[in-house]
mmCIF file of C-alpha atoms and ligand atoms in Angstrom:
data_model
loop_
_atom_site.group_PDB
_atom_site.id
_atom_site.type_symbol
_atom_site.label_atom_id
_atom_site.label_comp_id
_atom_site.label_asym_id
_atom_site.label_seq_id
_atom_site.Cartn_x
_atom_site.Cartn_y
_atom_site.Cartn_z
ATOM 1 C CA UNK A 1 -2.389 115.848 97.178
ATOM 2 C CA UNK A 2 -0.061 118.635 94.955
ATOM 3 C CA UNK A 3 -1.118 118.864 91.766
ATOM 4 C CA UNK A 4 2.295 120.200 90.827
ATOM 5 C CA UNK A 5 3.549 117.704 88.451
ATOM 6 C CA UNK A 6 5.994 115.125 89.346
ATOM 7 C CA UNK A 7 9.954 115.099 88.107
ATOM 8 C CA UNK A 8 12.372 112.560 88.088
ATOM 9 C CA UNK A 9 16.098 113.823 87.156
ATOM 10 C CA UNK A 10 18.622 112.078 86.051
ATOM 11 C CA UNK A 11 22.320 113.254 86.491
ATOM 12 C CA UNK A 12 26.049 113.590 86.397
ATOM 13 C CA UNK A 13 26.644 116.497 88.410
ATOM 14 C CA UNK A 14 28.923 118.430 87.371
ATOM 15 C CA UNK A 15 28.430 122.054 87.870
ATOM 16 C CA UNK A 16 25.958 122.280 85.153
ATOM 17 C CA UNK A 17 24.062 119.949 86.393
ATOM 18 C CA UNK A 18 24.414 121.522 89.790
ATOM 19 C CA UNK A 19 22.817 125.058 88.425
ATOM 20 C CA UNK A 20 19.801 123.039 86.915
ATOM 21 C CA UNK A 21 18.980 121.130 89.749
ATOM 22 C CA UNK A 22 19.049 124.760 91.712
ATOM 23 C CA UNK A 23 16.859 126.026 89.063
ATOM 24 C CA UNK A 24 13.989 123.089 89.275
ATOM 25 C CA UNK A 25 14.796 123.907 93.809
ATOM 26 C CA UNK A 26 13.975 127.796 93.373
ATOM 27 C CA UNK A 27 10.800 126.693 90.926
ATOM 28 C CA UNK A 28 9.542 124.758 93.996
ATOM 29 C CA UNK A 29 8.550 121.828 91.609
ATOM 30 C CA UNK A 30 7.625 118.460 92.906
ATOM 31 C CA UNK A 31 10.883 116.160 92.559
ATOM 32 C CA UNK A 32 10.029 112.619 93.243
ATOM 33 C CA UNK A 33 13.814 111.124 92.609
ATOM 34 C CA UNK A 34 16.878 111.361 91.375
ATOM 35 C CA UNK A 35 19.455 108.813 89.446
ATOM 36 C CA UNK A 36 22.449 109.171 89.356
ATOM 37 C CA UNK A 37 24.860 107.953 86.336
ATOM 38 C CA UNK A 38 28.573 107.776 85.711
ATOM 39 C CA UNK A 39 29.665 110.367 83.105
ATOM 40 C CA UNK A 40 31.079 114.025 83.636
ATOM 41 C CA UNK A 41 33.500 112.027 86.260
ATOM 42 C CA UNK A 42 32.951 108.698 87.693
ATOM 43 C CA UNK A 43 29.543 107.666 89.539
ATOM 44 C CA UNK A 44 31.725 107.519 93.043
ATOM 45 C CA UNK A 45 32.004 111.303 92.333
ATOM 46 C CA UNK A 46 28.804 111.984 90.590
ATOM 47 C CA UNK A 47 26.493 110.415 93.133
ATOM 48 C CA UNK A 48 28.181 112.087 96.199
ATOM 49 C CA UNK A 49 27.650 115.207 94.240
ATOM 50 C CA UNK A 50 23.752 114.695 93.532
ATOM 51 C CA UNK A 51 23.457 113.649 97.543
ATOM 52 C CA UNK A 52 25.622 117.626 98.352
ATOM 53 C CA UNK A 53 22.744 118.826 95.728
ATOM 54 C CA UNK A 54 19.625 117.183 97.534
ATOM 55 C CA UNK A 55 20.962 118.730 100.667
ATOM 56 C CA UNK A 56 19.982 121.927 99.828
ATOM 57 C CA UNK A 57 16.343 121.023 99.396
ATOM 58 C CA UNK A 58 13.896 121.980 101.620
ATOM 59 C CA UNK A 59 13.070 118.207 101.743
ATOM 60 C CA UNK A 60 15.501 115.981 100.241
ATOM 61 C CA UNK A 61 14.241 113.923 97.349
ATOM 62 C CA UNK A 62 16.137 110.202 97.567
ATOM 63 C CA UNK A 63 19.118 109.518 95.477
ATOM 64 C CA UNK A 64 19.394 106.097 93.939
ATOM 65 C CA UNK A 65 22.825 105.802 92.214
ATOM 66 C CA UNK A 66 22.516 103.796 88.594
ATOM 67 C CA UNK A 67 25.505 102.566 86.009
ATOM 68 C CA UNK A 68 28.425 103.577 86.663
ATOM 69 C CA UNK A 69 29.851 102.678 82.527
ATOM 70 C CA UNK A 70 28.500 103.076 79.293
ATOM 71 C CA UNK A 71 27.324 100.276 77.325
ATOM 72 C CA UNK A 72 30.199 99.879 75.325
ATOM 73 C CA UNK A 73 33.486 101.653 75.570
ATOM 74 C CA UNK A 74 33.073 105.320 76.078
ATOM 75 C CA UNK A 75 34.637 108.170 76.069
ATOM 76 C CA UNK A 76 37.011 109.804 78.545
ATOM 77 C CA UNK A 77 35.318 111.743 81.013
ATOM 78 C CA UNK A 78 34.923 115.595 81.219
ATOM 79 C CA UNK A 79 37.167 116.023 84.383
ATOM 80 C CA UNK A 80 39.233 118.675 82.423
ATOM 81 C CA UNK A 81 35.833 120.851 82.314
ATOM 82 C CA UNK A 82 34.608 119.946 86.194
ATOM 83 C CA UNK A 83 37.409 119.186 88.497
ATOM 84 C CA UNK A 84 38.370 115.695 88.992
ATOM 85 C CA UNK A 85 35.328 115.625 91.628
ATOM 86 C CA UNK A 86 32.630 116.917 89.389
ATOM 87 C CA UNK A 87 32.178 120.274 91.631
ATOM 88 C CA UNK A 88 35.557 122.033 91.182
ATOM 89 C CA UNK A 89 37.695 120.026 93.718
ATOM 90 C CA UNK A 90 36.462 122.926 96.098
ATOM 91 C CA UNK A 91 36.485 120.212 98.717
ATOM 92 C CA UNK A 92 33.218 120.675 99.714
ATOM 93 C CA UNK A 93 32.269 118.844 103.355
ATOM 94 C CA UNK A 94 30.605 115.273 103.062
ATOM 95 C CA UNK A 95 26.888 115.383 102.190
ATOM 96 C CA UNK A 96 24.519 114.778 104.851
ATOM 97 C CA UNK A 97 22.019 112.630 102.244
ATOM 98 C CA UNK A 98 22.489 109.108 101.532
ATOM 99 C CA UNK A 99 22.351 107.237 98.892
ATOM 100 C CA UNK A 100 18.981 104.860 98.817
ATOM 101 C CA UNK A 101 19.787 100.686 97.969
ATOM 102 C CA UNK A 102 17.906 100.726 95.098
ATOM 103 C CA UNK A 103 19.636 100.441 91.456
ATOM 104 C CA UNK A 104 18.424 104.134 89.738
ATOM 105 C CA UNK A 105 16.910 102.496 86.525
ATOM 106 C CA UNK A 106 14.600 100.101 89.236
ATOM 107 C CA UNK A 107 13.992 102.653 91.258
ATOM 108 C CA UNK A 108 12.629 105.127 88.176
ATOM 109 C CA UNK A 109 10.420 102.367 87.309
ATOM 110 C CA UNK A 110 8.889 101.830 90.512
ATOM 111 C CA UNK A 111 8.200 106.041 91.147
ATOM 112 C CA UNK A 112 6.215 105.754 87.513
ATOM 113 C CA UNK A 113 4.065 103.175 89.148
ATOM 114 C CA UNK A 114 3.350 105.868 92.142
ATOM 115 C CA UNK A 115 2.623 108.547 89.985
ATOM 116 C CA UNK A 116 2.484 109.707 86.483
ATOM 117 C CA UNK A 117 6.313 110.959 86.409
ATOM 118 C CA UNK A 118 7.950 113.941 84.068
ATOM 119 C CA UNK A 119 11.921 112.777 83.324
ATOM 120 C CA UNK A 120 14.646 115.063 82.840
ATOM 121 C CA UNK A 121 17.644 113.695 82.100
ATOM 122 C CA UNK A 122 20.885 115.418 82.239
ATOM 123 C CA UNK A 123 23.942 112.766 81.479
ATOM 124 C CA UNK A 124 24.092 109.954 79.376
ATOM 125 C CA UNK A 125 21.497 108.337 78.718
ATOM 126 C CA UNK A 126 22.499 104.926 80.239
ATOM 127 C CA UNK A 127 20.575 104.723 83.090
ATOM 128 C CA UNK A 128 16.954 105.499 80.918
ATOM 129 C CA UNK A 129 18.160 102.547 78.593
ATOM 130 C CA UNK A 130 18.617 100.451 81.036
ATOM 131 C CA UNK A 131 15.403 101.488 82.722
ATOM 132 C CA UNK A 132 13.671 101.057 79.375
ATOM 133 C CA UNK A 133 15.450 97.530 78.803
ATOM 134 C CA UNK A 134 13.754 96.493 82.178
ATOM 135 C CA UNK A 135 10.463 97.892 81.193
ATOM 136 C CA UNK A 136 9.474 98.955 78.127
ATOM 137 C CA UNK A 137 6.046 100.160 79.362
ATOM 138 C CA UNK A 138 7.917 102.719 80.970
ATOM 139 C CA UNK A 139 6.826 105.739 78.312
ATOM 140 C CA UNK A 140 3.563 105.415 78.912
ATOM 141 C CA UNK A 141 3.642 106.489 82.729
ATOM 142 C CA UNK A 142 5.893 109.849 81.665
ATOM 143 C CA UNK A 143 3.960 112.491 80.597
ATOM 144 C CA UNK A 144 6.844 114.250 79.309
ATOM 145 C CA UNK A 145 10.897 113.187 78.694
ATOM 146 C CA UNK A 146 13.056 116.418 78.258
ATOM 147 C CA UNK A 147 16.845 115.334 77.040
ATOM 148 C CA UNK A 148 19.589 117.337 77.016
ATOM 149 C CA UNK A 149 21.998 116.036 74.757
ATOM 150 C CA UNK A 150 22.797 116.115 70.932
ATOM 151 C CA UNK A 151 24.185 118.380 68.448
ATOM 152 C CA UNK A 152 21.531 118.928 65.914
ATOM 153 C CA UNK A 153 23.650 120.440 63.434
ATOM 154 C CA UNK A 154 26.829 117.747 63.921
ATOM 155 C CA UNK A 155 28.666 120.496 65.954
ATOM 156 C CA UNK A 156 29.764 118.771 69.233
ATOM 157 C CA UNK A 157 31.933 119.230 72.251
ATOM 158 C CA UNK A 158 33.909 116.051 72.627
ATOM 159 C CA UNK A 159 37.042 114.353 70.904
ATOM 160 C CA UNK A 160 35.105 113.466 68.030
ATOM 161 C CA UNK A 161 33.915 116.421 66.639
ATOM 162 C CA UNK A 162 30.426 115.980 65.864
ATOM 163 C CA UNK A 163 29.272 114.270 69.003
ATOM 164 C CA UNK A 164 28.009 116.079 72.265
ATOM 165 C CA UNK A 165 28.719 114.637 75.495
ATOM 166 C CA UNK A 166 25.543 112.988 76.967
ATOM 167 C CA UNK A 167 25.228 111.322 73.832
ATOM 168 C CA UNK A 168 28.907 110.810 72.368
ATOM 169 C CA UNK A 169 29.298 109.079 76.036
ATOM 170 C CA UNK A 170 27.031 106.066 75.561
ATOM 171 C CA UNK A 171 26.177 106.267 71.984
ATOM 172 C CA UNK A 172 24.190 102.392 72.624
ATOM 173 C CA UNK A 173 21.996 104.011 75.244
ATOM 174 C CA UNK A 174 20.847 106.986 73.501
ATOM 175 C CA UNK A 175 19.944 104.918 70.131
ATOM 176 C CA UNK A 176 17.728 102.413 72.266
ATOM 177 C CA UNK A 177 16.467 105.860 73.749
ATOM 178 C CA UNK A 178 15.831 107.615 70.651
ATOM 179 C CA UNK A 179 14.367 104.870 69.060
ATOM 180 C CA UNK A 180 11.753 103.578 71.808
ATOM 181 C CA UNK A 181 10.673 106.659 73.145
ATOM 182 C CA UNK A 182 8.126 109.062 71.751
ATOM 183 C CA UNK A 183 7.706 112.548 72.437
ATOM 184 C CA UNK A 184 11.081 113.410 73.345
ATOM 185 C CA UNK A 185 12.280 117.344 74.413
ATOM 186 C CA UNK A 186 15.677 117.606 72.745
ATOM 187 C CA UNK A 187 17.543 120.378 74.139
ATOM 188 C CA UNK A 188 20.888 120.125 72.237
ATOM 189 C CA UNK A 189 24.571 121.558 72.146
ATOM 190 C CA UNK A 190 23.673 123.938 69.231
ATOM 191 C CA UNK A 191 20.993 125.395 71.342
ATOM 192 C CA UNK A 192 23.147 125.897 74.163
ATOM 193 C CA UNK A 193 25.545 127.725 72.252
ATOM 194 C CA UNK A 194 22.708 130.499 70.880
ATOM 195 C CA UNK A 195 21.594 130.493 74.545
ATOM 196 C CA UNK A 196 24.931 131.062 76.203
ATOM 197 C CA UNK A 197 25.015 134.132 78.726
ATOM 198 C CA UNK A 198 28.079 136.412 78.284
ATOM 199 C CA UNK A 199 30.974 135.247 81.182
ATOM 200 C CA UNK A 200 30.383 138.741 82.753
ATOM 201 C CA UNK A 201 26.743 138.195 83.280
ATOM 202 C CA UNK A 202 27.412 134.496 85.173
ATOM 203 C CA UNK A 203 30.243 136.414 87.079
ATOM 204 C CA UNK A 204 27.864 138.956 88.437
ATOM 205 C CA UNK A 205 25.382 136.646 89.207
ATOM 206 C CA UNK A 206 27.796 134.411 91.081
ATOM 207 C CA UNK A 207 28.841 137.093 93.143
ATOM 208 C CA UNK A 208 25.832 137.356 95.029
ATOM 209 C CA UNK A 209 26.058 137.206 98.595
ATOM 210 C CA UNK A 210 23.270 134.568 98.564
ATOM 211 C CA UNK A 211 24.683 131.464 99.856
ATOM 212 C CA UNK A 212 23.564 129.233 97.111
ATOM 213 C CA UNK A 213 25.427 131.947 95.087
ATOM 214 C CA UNK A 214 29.013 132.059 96.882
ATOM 215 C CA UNK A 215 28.380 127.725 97.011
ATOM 216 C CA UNK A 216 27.947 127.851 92.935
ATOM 217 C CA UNK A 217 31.112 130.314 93.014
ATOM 218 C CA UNK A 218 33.114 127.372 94.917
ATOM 219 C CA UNK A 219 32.092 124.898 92.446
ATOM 220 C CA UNK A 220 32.672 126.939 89.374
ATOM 221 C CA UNK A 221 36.160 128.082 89.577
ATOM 222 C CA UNK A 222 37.956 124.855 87.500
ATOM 223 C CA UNK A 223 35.223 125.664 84.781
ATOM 224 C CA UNK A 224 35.759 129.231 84.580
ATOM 225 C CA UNK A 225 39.138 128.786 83.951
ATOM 226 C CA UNK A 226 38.490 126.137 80.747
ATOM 227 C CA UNK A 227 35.507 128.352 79.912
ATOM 228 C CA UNK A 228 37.998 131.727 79.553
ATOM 229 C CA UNK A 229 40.596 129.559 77.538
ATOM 230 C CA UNK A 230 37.951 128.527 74.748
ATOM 231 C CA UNK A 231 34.514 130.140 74.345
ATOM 232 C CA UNK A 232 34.888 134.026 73.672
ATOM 233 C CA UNK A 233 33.258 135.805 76.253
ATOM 234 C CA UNK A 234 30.080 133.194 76.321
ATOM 235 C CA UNK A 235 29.509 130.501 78.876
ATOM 236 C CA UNK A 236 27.386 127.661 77.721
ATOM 237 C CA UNK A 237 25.444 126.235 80.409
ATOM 238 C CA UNK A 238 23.726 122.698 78.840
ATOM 239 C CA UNK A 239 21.507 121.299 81.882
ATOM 240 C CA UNK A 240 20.686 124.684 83.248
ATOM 241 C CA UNK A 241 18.860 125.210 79.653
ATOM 242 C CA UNK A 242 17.068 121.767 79.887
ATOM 243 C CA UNK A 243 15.906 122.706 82.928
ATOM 244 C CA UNK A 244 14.173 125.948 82.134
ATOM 245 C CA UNK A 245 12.863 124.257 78.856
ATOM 246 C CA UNK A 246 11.475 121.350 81.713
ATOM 247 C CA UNK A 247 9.897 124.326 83.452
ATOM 248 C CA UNK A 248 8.704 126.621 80.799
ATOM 249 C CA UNK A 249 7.964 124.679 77.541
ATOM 250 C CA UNK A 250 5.852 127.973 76.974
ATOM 251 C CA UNK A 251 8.899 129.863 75.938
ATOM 252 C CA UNK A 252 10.281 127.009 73.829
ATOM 253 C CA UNK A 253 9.785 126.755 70.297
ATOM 254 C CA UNK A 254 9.733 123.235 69.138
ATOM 255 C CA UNK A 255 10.357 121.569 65.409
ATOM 256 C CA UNK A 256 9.466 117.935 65.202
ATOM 257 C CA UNK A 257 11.736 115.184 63.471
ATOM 258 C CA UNK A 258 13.372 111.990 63.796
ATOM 259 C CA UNK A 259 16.580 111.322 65.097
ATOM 260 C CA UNK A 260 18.878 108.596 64.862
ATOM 261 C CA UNK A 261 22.421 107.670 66.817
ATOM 262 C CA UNK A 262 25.460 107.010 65.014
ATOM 263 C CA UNK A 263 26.430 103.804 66.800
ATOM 264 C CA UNK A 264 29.593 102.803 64.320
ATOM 265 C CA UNK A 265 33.418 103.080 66.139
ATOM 266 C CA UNK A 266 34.463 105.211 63.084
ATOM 267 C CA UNK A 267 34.387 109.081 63.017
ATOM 268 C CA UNK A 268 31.168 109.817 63.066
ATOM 269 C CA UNK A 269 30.238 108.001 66.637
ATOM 270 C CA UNK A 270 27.605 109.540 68.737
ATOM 271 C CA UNK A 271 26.671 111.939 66.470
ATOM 272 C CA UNK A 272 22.864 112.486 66.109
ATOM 273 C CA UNK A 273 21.531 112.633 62.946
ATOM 274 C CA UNK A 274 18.369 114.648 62.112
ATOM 275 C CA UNK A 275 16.200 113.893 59.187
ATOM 276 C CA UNK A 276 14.741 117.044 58.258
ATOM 277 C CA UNK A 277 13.820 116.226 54.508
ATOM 278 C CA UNK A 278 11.729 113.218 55.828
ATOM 279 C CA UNK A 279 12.295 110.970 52.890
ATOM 280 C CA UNK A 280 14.536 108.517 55.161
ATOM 281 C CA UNK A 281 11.654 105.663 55.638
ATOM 282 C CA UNK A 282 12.620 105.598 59.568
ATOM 283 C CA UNK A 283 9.984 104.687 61.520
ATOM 284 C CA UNK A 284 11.634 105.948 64.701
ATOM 285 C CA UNK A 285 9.071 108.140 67.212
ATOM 286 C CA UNK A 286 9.623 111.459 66.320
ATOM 287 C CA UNK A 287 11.569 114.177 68.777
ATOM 288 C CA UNK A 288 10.509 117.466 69.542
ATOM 289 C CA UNK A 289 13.776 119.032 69.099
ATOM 290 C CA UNK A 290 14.032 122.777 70.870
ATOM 291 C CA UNK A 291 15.066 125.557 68.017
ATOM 292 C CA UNK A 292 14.559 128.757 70.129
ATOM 293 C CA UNK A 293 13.877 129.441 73.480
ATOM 294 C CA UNK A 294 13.281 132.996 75.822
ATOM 295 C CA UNK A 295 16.810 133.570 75.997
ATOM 296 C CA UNK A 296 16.641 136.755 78.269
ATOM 297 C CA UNK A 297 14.255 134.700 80.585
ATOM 298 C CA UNK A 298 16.289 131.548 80.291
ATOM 299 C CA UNK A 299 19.209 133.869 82.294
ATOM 300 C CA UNK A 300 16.561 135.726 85.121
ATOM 301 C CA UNK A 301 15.400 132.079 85.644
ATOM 302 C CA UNK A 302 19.424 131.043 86.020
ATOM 303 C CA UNK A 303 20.331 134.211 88.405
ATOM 304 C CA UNK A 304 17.254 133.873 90.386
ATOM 305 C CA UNK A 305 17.971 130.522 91.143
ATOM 306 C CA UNK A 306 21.120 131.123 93.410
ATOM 307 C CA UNK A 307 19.119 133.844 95.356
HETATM 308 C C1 LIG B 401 26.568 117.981 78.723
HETATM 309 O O1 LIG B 401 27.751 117.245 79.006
HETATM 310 C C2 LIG B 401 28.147 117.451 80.340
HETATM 311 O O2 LIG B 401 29.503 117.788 80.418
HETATM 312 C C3 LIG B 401 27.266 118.519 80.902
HETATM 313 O O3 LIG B 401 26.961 118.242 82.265
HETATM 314 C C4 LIG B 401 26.038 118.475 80.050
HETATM 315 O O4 LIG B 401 25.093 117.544 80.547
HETATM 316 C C5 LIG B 401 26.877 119.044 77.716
HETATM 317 O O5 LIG B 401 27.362 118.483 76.530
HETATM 318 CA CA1 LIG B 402 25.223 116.681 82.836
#
C-alpha cells in the first residue's frame, strides 16, 4: 500500500485550477478523486475541463461532477477572466476521461470511508456543503482541508468589492463550511496577491517547449489578456498557491482565528470576516489562515510543474 497521503480536489477549472492540478501531477501525490462544481463557468464546462485535466495523469483519478448552482442566487460567473469554456476557448479536442455516475458530494463521502482523505478545494464551496449536509461525520475522516478562497483583509475580486470568488459565489456554502469544519487551511485572495509572480516570469515559463507547457500556453491566452489590462506587471495565480500550500505546509506560515461569512444580500455579501481581537464570543472552529508562504519556491514549484 502507498503511504503517500491521499487527496481529494475539488474544482472549477479554469486555468488556475488547471496549473494546480499540474502542480499536485508533477508532485506525484496520491489523488483519490476529483469533484467537480459549477463556478468559474458552468459545470457543463467545468467538468469537461477537470476530465481534459485527468487525462494527463499517468493514471486518471475518476471525475464525479457535483452542483452545478449555488445555494442561493450567485454571482455571475468569471467567463470574462477564463474564456467562455473555462480553458481559453482554445478549442481543445474532447477529453478521453469520463465522467463517473456518482453525484461529487456522495462520491467524496464514500472515498473518506476507503481511506483517511486530505481535501483541497478550489471553487466554491458548494459541493463540501453539500457533502457535509449529507454527512456531518465527514471531518473526522480528513486529515487535513486546505481552502482557497477569502479575502482576509475585505479586499476581493468580484462585483462586490470585498468578496473573493470561491466564496462571494456561494456565500451559504462557505458559512455552513466555515462553521462545521475545524482545522481549515485558508489560502486567501490577499495572499495571492503578495504571492503573485511578475507576468514576465509566467511568460517564460509558458514558453517552454514541454508539452504541458505549450498546452498551459493554449489555455492561458483569454487570461493574459484580462491579466495585462488590470494587475501591473503581476499575475495572481489563486489555486496554483493552494496547491503548493497542500504540498508544502512546511513553507507556510499559519495564524489561527475564526472566520465567519457574510450571508446578508446587502453590500457586504460573501465577504469573510476575521476576528483577530477574539472578543467576538463565536464559537466557530477556528481556521488556520496562511499569512506567508516560500514565495520564490511557490514559483520553481509552478514552472516545474509544466516540465
Ligand atoms: C478563485 O476564483 C476563481 O476564479 C479561481 O479559479 C480561483 O479559484 C480566485 O478568487
Ligand atoms: Ca478555482
Amino acid at each position: 500500500m502507498s503511504a503517500k497521503p491521499h487527496w481529494w480536489i475539488d474544482t472549477d477549472p479554469g486555468v488556475d485550477d488547471a496549473w494546480a492540478i499540474l502542480m499536485m501531477r508533477a508532485a506525484e501525490v496520491n489523488v483519490v478523486g476529483v469533484s467537480v462544481v459549477g463556478g468559474n463557468v458552468g459545470l457543463e464546462h467545468t467538468a469537461r475541463n477537470a476530465l481534459r485535466l485527468v487525462d494527463l495523469f499517468a493514471a486518471p483519478p475518476p471525475v464525479f461532477a457535483g452542483c452545478a448552482k449555488p445555494m442561493i442566487g450567485g454571482l455571475p460567473d468569471a467567463a470574462f477572466v477564463h474564456g467562455a469554456d473555462g480553458f481559453g476557448d482554445a478549442l481543445l479536442p474532447p477529453p478521453a476521461a469520463t465522467l463517473q455516475q456518482a453525484h461529487g458530494a456522495q462520491a467524496l463521502i464514500d472515498a473518506s470511508f476507503r481511506q483517511p482523505l486530505n481535501l483541497l478545494a478550489l471553487g466554491p464551496l458548494t459541493n463540501i456543503a453539500l457533502a457535509l449536509m449529507l454527512d456531518p461525520t465527514l471531518p473526522s475522516r480528513c486529515e487535513r482541508f486546505v481552502v482557497m478562497g477569502g479575502a482576509v483583509n475585505g479586499q476581493g475580486n468580484t462585483a462586490i468589492p470585498s468578496a473573493e470568488f470561491n466564496i462571494g459565489f456561494d456565500p451559504e456554502a462557505a458559512a455552513m463550511v466555515f462553521s462545521r469544519w475545524p482545522g481549515i487551511e485558508l489560502v486567501d485572495w490577499s495572499l495571492t496577491l503578495r504571492a503573485a509572480p511578475g507576468v514576465r516570469d509566467v511568460l517564460n515559463w509558458l514558453s517552454a517547449s514541454a508539452p504541458l507547457a505549450r498546452w498551459m500556453r493554449a489555455i492561458t491566452h483569454k487570461t493574459e489578456a484580462f491579466v495585462r489590462e488590470r494587475e501591473a506587471g503581476q499575475w495572481a495565480w489563486a489555486d496554483p498557491l493552494a496547491a503548493f500550500v497542500a504540498l508544502h505546509p512546511d513553507c507556510a506560515r499559519y495564524e489561527h482565528f475564526r472566520v465567519r461569512v457574510e450571508c446578508g444580500l446587502g453590500a457586504a455579501r460573501g465577504q469573510t470576516i476575521v476576528d483577530r481581537v477574539g472578543i467576538s464570543g463565536w464559537q466557530d472552529p477556528m481556521v488556520s489562515i496562511v499569512a506567508g508562504i516560500d514565495t520564490s519556491l511557490f514559483h520553481e514549484h509552478m514552472r516545474q510543474a509544466l516540465l
